[in-house]
XYZ file of C-alpha atoms in Angstrom:
623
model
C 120.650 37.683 -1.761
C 121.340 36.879 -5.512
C 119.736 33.122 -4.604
C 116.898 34.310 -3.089
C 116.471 36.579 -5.606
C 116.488 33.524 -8.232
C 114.375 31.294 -5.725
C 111.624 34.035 -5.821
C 112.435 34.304 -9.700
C 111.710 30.851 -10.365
C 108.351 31.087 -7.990
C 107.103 33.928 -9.754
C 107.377 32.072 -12.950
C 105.329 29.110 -11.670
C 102.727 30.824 -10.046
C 102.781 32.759 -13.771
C 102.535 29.156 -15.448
C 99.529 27.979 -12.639
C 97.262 30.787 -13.255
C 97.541 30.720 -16.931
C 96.892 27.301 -16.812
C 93.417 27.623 -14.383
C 92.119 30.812 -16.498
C 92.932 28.204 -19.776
C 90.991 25.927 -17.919
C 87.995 28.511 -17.192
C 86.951 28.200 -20.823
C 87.318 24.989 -21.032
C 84.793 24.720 -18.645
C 82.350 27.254 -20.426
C 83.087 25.191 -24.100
C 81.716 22.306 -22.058
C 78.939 23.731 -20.699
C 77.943 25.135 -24.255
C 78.756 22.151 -25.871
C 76.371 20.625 -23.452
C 73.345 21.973 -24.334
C 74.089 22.246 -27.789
C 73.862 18.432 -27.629
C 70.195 18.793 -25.688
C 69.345 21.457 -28.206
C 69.796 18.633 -30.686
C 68.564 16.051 -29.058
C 65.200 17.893 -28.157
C 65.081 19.000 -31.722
C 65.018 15.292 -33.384
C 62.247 14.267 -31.227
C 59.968 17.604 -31.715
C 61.067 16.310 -35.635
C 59.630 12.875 -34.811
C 56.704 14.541 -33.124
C 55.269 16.389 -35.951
C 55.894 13.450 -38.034
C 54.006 10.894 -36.715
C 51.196 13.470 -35.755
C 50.678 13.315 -39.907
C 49.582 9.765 -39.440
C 45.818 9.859 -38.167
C 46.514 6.602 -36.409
C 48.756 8.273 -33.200
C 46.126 9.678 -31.374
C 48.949 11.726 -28.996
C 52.142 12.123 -30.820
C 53.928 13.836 -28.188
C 53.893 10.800 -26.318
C 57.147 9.083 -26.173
C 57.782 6.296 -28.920
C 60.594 4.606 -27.886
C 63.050 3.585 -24.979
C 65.063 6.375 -25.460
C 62.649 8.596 -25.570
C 60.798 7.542 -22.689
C 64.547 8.131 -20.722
C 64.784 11.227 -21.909
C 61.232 12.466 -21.398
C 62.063 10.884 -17.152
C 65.467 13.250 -17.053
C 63.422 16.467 -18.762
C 60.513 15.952 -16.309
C 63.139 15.322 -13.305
C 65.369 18.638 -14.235
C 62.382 20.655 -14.775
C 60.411 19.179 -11.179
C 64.153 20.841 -9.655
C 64.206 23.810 -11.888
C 61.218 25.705 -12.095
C 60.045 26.502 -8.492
C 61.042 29.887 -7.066
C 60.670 31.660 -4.365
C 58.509 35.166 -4.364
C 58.891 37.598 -1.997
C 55.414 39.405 -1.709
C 56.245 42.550 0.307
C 56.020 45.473 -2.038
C 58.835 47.422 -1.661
C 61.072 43.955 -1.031
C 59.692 42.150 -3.842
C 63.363 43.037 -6.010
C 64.977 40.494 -3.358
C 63.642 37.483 -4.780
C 65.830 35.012 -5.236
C 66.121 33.670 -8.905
C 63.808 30.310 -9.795
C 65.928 27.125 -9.027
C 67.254 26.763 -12.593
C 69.270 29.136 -12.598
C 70.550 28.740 -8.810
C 71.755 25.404 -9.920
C 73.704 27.117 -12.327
C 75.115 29.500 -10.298
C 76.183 26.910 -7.769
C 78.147 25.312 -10.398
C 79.493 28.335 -11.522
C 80.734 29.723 -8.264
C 82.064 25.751 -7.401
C 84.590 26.324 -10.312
C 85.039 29.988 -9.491
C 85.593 28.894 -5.650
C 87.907 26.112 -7.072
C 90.163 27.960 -9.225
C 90.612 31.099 -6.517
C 91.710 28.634 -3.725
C 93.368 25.506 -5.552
C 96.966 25.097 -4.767
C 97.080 28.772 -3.518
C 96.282 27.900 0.360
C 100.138 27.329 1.011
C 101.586 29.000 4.388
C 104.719 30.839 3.051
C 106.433 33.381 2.209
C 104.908 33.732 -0.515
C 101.253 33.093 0.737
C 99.697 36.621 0.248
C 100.962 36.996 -2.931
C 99.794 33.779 -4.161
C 96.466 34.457 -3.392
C 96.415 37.886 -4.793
C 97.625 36.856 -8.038
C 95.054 34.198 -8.274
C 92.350 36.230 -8.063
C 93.713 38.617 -9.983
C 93.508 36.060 -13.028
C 90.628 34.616 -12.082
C 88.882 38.150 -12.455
C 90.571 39.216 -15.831
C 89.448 35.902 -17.215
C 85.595 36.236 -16.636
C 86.117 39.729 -18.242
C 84.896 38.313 -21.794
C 82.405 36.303 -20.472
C 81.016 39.339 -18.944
C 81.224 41.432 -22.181
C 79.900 38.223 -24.490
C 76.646 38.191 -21.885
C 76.115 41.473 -22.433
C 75.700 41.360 -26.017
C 72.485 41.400 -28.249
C 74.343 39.522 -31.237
C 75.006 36.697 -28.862
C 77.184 33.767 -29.768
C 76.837 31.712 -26.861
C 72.826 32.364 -27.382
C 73.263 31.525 -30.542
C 74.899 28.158 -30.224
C 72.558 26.993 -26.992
C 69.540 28.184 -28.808
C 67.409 31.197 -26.942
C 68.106 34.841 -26.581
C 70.294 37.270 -25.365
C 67.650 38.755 -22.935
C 67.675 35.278 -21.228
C 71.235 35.065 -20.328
C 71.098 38.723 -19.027
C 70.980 37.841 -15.368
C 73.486 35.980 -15.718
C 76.089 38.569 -16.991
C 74.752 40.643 -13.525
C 75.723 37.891 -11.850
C 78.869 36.879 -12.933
C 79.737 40.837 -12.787
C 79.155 40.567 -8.700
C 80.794 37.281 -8.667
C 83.561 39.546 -10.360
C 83.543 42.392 -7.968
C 83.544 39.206 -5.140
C 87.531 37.950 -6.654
C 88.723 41.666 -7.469
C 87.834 42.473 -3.674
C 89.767 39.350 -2.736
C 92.807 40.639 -5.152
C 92.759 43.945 -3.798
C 92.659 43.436 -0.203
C 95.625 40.644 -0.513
C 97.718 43.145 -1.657
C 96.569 46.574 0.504
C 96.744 44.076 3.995
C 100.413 43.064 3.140
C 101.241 46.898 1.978
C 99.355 48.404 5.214
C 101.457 45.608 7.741
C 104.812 46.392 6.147
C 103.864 50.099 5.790
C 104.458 50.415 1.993
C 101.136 51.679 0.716
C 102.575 55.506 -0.600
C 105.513 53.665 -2.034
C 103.849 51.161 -3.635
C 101.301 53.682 -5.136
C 104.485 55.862 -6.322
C 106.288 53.180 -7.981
C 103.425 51.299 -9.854
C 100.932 53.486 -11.584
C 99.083 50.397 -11.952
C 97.901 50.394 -8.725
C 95.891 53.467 -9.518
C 93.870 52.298 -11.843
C 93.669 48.843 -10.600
C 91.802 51.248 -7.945
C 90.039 53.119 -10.509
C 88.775 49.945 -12.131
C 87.384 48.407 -8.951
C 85.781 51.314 -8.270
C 83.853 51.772 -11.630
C 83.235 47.478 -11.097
C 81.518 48.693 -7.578
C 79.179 51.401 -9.047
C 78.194 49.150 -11.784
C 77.468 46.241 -9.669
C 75.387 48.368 -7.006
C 73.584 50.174 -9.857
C 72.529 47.420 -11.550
C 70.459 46.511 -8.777
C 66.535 46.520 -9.670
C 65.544 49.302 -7.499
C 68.278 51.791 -8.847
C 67.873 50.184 -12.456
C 63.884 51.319 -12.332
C 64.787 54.813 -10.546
C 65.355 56.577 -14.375
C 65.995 53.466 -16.441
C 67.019 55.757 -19.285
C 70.071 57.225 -17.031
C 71.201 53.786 -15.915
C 71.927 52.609 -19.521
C 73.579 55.700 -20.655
C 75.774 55.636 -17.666
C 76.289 51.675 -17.607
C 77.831 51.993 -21.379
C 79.928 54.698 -20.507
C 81.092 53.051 -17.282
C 81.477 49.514 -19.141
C 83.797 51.241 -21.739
C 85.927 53.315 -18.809
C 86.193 49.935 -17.215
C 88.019 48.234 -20.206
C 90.192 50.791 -20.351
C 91.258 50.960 -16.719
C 91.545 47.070 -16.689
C 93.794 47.229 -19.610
C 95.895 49.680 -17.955
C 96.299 48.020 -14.981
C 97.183 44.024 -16.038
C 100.070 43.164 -17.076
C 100.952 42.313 -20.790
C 100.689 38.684 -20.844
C 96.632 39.501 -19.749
C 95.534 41.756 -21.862
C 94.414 39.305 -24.854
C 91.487 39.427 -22.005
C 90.929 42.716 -22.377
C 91.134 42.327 -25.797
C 88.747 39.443 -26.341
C 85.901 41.723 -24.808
C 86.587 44.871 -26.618
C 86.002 42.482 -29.788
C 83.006 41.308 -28.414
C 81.453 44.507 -27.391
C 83.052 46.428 -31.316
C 81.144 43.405 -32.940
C 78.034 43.705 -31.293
C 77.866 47.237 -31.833
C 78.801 47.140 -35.707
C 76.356 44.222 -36.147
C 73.524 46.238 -34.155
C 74.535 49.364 -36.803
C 74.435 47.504 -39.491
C 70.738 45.875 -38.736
C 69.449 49.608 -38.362
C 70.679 50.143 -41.785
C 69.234 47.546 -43.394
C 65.951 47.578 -41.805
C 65.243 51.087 -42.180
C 66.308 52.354 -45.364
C 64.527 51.682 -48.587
C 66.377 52.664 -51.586
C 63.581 52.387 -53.747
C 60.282 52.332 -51.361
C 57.411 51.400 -53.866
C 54.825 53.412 -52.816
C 52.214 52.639 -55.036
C 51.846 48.979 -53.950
C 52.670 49.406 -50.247
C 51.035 52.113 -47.757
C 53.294 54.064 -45.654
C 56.249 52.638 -47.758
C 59.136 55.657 -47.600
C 63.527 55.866 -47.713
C 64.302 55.996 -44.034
C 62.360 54.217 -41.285
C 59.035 53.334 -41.165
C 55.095 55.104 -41.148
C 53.947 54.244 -37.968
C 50.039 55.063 -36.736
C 49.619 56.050 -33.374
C 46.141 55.153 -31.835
C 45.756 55.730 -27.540
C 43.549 53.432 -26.108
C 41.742 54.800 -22.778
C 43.774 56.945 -20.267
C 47.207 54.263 -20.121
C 47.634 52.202 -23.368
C 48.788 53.327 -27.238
C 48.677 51.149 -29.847
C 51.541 51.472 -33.008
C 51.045 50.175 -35.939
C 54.317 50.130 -38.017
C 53.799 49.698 -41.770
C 56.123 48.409 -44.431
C 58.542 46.130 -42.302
C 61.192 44.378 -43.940
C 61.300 41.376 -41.780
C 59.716 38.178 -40.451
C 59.105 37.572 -37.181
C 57.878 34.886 -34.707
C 55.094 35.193 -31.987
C 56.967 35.756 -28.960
C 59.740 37.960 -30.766
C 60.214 41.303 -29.465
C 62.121 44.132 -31.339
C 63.514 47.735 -30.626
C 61.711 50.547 -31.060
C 63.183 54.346 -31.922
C 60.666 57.667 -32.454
C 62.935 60.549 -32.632
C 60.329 63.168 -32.441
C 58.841 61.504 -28.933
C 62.488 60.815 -27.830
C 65.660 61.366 -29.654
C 67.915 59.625 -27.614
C 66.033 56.234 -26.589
C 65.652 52.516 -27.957
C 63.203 50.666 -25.834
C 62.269 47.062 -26.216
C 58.566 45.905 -27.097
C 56.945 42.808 -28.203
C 55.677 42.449 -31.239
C 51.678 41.844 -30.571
C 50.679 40.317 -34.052
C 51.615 37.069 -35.324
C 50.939 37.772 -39.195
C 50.057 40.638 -41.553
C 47.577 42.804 -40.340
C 44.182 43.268 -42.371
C 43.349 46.415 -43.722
C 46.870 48.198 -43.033
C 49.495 47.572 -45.792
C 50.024 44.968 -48.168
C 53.441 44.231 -47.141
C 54.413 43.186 -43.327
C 52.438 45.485 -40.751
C 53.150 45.438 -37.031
C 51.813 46.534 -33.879
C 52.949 46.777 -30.631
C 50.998 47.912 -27.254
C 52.497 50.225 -24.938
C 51.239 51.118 -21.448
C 52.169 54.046 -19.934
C 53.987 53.675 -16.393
C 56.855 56.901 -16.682
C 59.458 58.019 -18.893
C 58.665 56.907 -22.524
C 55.996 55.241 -22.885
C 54.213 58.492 -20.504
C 55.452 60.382 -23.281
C 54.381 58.366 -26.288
C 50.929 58.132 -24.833
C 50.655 62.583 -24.369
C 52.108 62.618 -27.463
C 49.706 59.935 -29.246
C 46.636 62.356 -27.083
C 48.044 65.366 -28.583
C 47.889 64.678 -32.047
C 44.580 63.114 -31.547
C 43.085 66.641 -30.491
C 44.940 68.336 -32.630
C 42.898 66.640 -35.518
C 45.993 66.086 -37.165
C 47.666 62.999 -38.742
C 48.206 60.582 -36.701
C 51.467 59.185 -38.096
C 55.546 59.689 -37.648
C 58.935 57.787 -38.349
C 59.594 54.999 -36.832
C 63.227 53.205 -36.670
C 63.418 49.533 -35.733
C 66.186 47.313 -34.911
C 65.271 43.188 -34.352
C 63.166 41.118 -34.131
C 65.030 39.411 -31.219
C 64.272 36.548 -29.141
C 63.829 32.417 -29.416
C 60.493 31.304 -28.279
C 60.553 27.320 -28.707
C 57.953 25.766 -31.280
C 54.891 25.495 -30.118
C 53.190 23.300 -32.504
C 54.935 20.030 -31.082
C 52.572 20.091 -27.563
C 49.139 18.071 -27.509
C 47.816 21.222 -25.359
C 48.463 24.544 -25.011
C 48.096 27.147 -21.859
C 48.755 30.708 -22.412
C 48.621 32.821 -18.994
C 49.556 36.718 -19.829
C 48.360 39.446 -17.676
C 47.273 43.472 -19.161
C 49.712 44.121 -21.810
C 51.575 40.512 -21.205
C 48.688 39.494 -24.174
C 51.094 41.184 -26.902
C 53.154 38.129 -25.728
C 50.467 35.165 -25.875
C 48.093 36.325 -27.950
C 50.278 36.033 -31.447
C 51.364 32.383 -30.105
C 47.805 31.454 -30.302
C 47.090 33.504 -33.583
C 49.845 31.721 -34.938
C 48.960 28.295 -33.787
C 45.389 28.467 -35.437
C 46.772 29.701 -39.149
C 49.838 27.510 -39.303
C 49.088 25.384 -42.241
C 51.995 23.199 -41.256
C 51.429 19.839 -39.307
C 50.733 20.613 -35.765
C 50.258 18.483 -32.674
C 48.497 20.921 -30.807
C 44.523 19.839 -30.414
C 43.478 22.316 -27.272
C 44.435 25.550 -26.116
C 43.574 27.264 -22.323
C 44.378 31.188 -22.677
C 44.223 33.505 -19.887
C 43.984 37.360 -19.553
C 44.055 38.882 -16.426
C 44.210 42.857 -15.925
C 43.159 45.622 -13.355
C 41.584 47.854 -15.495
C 39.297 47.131 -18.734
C 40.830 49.651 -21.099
C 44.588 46.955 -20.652
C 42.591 44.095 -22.619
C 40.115 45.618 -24.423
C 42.045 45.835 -27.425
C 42.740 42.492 -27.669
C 38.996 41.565 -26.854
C 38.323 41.739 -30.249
C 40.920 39.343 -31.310
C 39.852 36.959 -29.182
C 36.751 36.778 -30.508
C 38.015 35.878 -34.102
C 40.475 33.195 -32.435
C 37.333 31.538 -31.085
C 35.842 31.446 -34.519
C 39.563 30.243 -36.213
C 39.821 27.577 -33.712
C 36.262 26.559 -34.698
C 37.205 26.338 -38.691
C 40.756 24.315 -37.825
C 39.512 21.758 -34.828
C 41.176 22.892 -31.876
C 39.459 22.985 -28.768
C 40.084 26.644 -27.230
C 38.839 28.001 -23.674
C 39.479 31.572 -22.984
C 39.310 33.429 -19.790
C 39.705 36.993 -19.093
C 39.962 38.390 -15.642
C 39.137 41.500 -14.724
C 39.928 42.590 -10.907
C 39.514 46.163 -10.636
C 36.211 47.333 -9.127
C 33.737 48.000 -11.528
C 35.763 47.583 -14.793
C 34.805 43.842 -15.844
C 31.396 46.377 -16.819
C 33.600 48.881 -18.637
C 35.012 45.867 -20.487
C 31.920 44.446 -21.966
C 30.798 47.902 -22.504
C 33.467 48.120 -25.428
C 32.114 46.693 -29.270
C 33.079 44.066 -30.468
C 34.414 43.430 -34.022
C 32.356 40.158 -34.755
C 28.994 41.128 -32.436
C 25.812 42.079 -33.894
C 24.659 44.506 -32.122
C 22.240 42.128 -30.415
C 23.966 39.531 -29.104
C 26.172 42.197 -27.910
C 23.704 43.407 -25.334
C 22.946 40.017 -24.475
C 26.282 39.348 -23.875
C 26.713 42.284 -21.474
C 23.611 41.668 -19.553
C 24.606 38.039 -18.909
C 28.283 39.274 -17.814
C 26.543 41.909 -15.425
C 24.067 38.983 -14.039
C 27.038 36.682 -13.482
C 28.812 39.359 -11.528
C 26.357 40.133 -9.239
C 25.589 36.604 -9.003
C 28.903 35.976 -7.297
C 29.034 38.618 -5.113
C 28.309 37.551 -1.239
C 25.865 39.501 0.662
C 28.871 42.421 1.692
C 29.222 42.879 -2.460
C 32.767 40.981 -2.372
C 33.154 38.938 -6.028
C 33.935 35.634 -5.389
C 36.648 33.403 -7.306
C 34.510 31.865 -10.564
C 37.945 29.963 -11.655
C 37.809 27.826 -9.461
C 33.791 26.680 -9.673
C 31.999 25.368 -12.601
C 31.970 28.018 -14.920
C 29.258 29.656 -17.416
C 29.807 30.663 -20.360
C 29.994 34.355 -22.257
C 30.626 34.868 -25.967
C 29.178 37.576 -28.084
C 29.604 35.129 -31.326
C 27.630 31.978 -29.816
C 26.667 30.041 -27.356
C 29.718 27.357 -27.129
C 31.769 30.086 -27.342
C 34.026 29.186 -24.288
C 34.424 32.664 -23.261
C 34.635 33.355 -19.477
C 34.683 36.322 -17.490
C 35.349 37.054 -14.049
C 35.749 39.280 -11.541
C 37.876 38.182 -9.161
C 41.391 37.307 -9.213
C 41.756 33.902 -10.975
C 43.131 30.754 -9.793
C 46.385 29.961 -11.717
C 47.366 26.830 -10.240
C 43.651 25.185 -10.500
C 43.498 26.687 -14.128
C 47.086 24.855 -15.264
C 45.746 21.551 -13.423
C 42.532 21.650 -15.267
C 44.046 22.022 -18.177
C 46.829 19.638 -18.050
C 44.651 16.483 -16.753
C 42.204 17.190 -19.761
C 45.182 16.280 -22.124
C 46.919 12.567 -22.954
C 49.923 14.098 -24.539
C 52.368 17.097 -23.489
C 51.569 20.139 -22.079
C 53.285 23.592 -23.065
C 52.802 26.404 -20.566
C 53.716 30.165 -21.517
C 53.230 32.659 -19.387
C 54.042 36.378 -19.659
C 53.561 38.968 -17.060
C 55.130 40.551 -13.360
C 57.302 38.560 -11.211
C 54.332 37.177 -8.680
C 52.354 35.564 -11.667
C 55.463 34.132 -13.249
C 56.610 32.945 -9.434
C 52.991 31.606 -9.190
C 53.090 29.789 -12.193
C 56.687 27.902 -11.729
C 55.907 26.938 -8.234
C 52.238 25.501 -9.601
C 54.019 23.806 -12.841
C 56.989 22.195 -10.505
C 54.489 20.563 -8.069
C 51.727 19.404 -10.540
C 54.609 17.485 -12.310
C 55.511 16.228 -8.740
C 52.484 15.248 -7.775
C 51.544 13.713 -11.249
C 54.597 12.027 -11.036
C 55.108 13.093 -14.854
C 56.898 10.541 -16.736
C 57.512 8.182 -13.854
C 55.620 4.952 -14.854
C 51.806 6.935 -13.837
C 51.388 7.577 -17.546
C 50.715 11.141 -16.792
C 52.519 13.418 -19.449
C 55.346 16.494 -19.125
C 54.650 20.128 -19.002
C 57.036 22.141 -20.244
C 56.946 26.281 -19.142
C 58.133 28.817 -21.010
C 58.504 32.633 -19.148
C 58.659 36.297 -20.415
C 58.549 38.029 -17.505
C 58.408 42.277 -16.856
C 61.832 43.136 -16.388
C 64.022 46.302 -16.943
């Protein structure tokens, strides 16, 4: 008795020593893969160096070209990784469209992920003995408390491993889901190990008597369940206010019941995450209090300066859209970055994310840093902030209230280092593309960039029309500074391509304005077939619209454009790199990686044709 007693002893304390050593080894494996593309991150960044440096010599007519041997390597491996990475899969049913699988990039990660996952639950643990069930339980059990910081890490806006690999928080985000259901896949594992030995020896009550634990090992699986089915896309967009309130909550309850239930020698796990999630949080608090209280708000030099938070103008656009314009920032920004926005009077209780539409002061505002953002109203908030923005509007009073704003967030690449340029956004996706062409045209810095395609498509005329305007002063930017820009706006929705033109513009005289919408209206009819049905102009040779001139290359349509024709175009009309952005719902972005991936293919980018990468960047709608 007392042997086997030491026998199992002496087990025990192996199988201790094997899975500490394999949940060691799990961060070994995610230093590596960090450490890997940190090293791309630099490697990418000497060569974008080298590219804006030889496009200050006159004599390289495309500088993104590749200059050297190793370049030319690398440029084969980026064009062969992205030809793998970007195509993906769109499920176009309406109320299945949340089941489409992620673009191939990030399969491949998850592949590799779940190979090591698969590797360490099952490694040295399939033995048929005694001991077999509890072998495998025990595995799993540490192969699920280990992934607990990684989970908690993912999850945070102050992001180190973002920070280190060089992009955003908001980017990794699927992957924290995922790992959190690859989670709930090893706890289920651990748990059943354990209740099918308990069940065949009849020991369940006992066992739930004599170790507490048990219960909240329960407890925790449990919350790890209603997390993991909640976070699902169609529950997540049910009342996306309720599912963060209660995903925090259940997040903290989780820790709690975790740390409960492992053993002592596991809990610097539990540990490690609450560190993660209490420095997040206190970095988060402290960025609110620095960005929106002035101490001494100098009022006489700066409209809508004041001590806490910021003036913000409220202007609705039409029956759906309201634009803010937030004076007296304290912060610079990128195009591309987004921040987080807080009215208490409209809601009390609610940060939501928006991107910041301008890419530089606005004129006639504020002398210091103005911003705007465009919201569309779907539910929730931003229904809100629009009836709210209406009522004070007939109210005939001022237009204005506190705003509080945390950010900016995200890491949109540089896109001054690409020969040509093609913007895709669609309705309110233009806050997104817009500022990266703004910014591209009034960067006084050396730039490679010598054409730009841009792209609006929307339903309704009243989503673009406020960046109509805008465009037209791009057009006449892009004149001044020598870069070739084409810009198309799509309008499907029946009759509204009219409505559109029907709105002034900031640079038309009031002439050319008319002429402008009576050429529009001609060019509509004039692809309609004889049962009134507008036909694709996108793909046809196309005439061109501008209220400014004649060379404008302004195009309007009325049909639904064609994306993959439109990136072709553009990228055969270029000798150097192309950089693709695109920013709208999941079939455009779908669309556009599937259309990127086999253009490179069939271009065979970088593979001895001479034909030159393309390199996509998304922001897609997501909650």
């Amino acid at each position: 008795m007392d042997m086997g007693g030491m026998d199992m002893s002496m087990s025990s304390g192996e199988m201790s020593r094997t899975n500490k050593a394999y949940a060691k080894g799990f961060w070994y494996f995610v230093a590596a893969a960090v450490a890997l593309f940190l090293v791309i991150r630099a490697i990418n960044f000497v060569l974008n160096w080298s590219r804006l440096r030889r496009s200050r010599t006159h004599s390289v007519q495309f500088p993104s070209k590749p200059s050297n041997r190793f370049s030319q390597l690398w440029a084969t491996l980026t064009a062969a990784g992205r030809e793998m990475s970007y195509p993906q899969l769109y499920v176009p049913f309406r109320h299945l469209s949340w089941m489409t699988p992620p673009p191939m990039s990030r399969v491949f990660v998850l592949l590799v992920y779940w190979a090591v996952i698969v590797y360490m639950m099952v490694k040295d643990a399939i033995i048929k003995d005694i001991n077999f069930i509890e072998r495998i339980a025990f595995r799993n059990a540490w192969v699920t408390v280990t992934q607990v910081p990684l989970l908690y890490l993912l999850a945070s806006r102050t992001n180190i491993i973002a920070l280190i690999v060089g992009t955003s928080y908001e980017r990794l985000n699927w992957l924290h889901r995922w790992v959190a259901r690859t989670m709930f896949i090893t706890t289920t594992v651990h748990g059943f190990h354990f209740w099918s030995e308990w069940v065949g020896k009849n020991l369940v009550a006992i066992e739930v008597d004599m170790m507490p634990m048990v219960k909240y090992g329960f407890g925790a699986w449990g919350i790890l369940l209603w997390m993991t089915v909640t976070s699902f896309k169609p529950f997540r967009s049910m009342a996306y206010e309720f599912f963060v309130v209660q995903h925090i909550l259940a997040a903290v309850m989780f820790l709690w019941a975790v740390y409960v239930h492992v053993p002592a020698s596991a809990k610097y796990n539990v540990w490690f995450a609450i560190a993660a999630l209490c420095f997040d949080r206190v970095f988060r608090l402290g960025l609110l209090f620095w960005q929106n209280i002035n101490l001494r708000p100098n009022r006489s030099s700066c409209e809508g300066g004041q001590w806490i938070g910021h003036q913000a103008q409220l202007s609705p656009l039409g029956g759906s859209m309201t634009v803010l314009t937030i004076k007296d920032v304290h912060f610079k920004w990128r195009a591309g970055q987004h921040l987080y926005l807080w009215l208490p009077r409209v809601a009390p209780f609610e940060v939501h994310p928006y991107t910041i539409a301008s890419a530089h002061q606005l004129p006639d505002t504020c002398t210091c840093n103005s911003i705007q953002l465009v919201v569309r109203s779907h539910s929730g908030f931003s229904k809100r902030l629009h009836q709210f923005a209406r009522k004070l509007e007939g109210a005939t009073r001022s237009q204005t209230l506190t705003a509080l704003v945390v950010g900016p967030y995200g890491h949109p690449p540089r896109w001054d280092v690409f020969e040509s340029l093609v913007l895709i956004s669609a309705s309110t996706g233009a806050s997104f593309t817009l500022p990266i062409l703004e910014n591209v045209l009034h960067s006084k810095a050396a730039s490679c960039v010598k054409r730009v395609d841009f792209l609006l498509a929307a339903r309704q005329g009243e989503e673009i029309g406020y960046y109509h305007g805008r465009l037209h002063e791009a057009i006449q930017k892009a004149k001044l500074v020598g870069i070739e820009l084409a810009v198309y706006i799509s309008v499907t929705g029946n009759g509204q391509l009219e409505a559109l033109t029907s709105m002034p513009s900031p640079s038309s005289s009031s002439s050319s304005t008319s002429n402008e919408k009576k050429t529009i209206l001609e060019e509509v009819r004039a692809a309609a077939n004889g049962e009134g049905v507008v036909q694709p102009l996108m793909g046809s040779p196309r005439r061109r619209f501008s209220s400014v001139s004649s060379d404008s290359h302004i195009h309007h349509s009325a049909s639904r454009p064609d994306v993959a024709g439109f990136i072709r175009t553009a990228v055969e009309a270029t000798g150097g790199e192309t950089g693709v952005a695109v920013c709208g719902g999941q079939s455009l972005v779908a669309k556009v990686r599937t259309s990127v991936a086999k253009l490179s293919d069939e271009r065979a980018v970088h593979k001895g044709t001479g034909a030159q990468g393309i390199y996509l960047y998304v922001e897609e709608y997501s909650f």
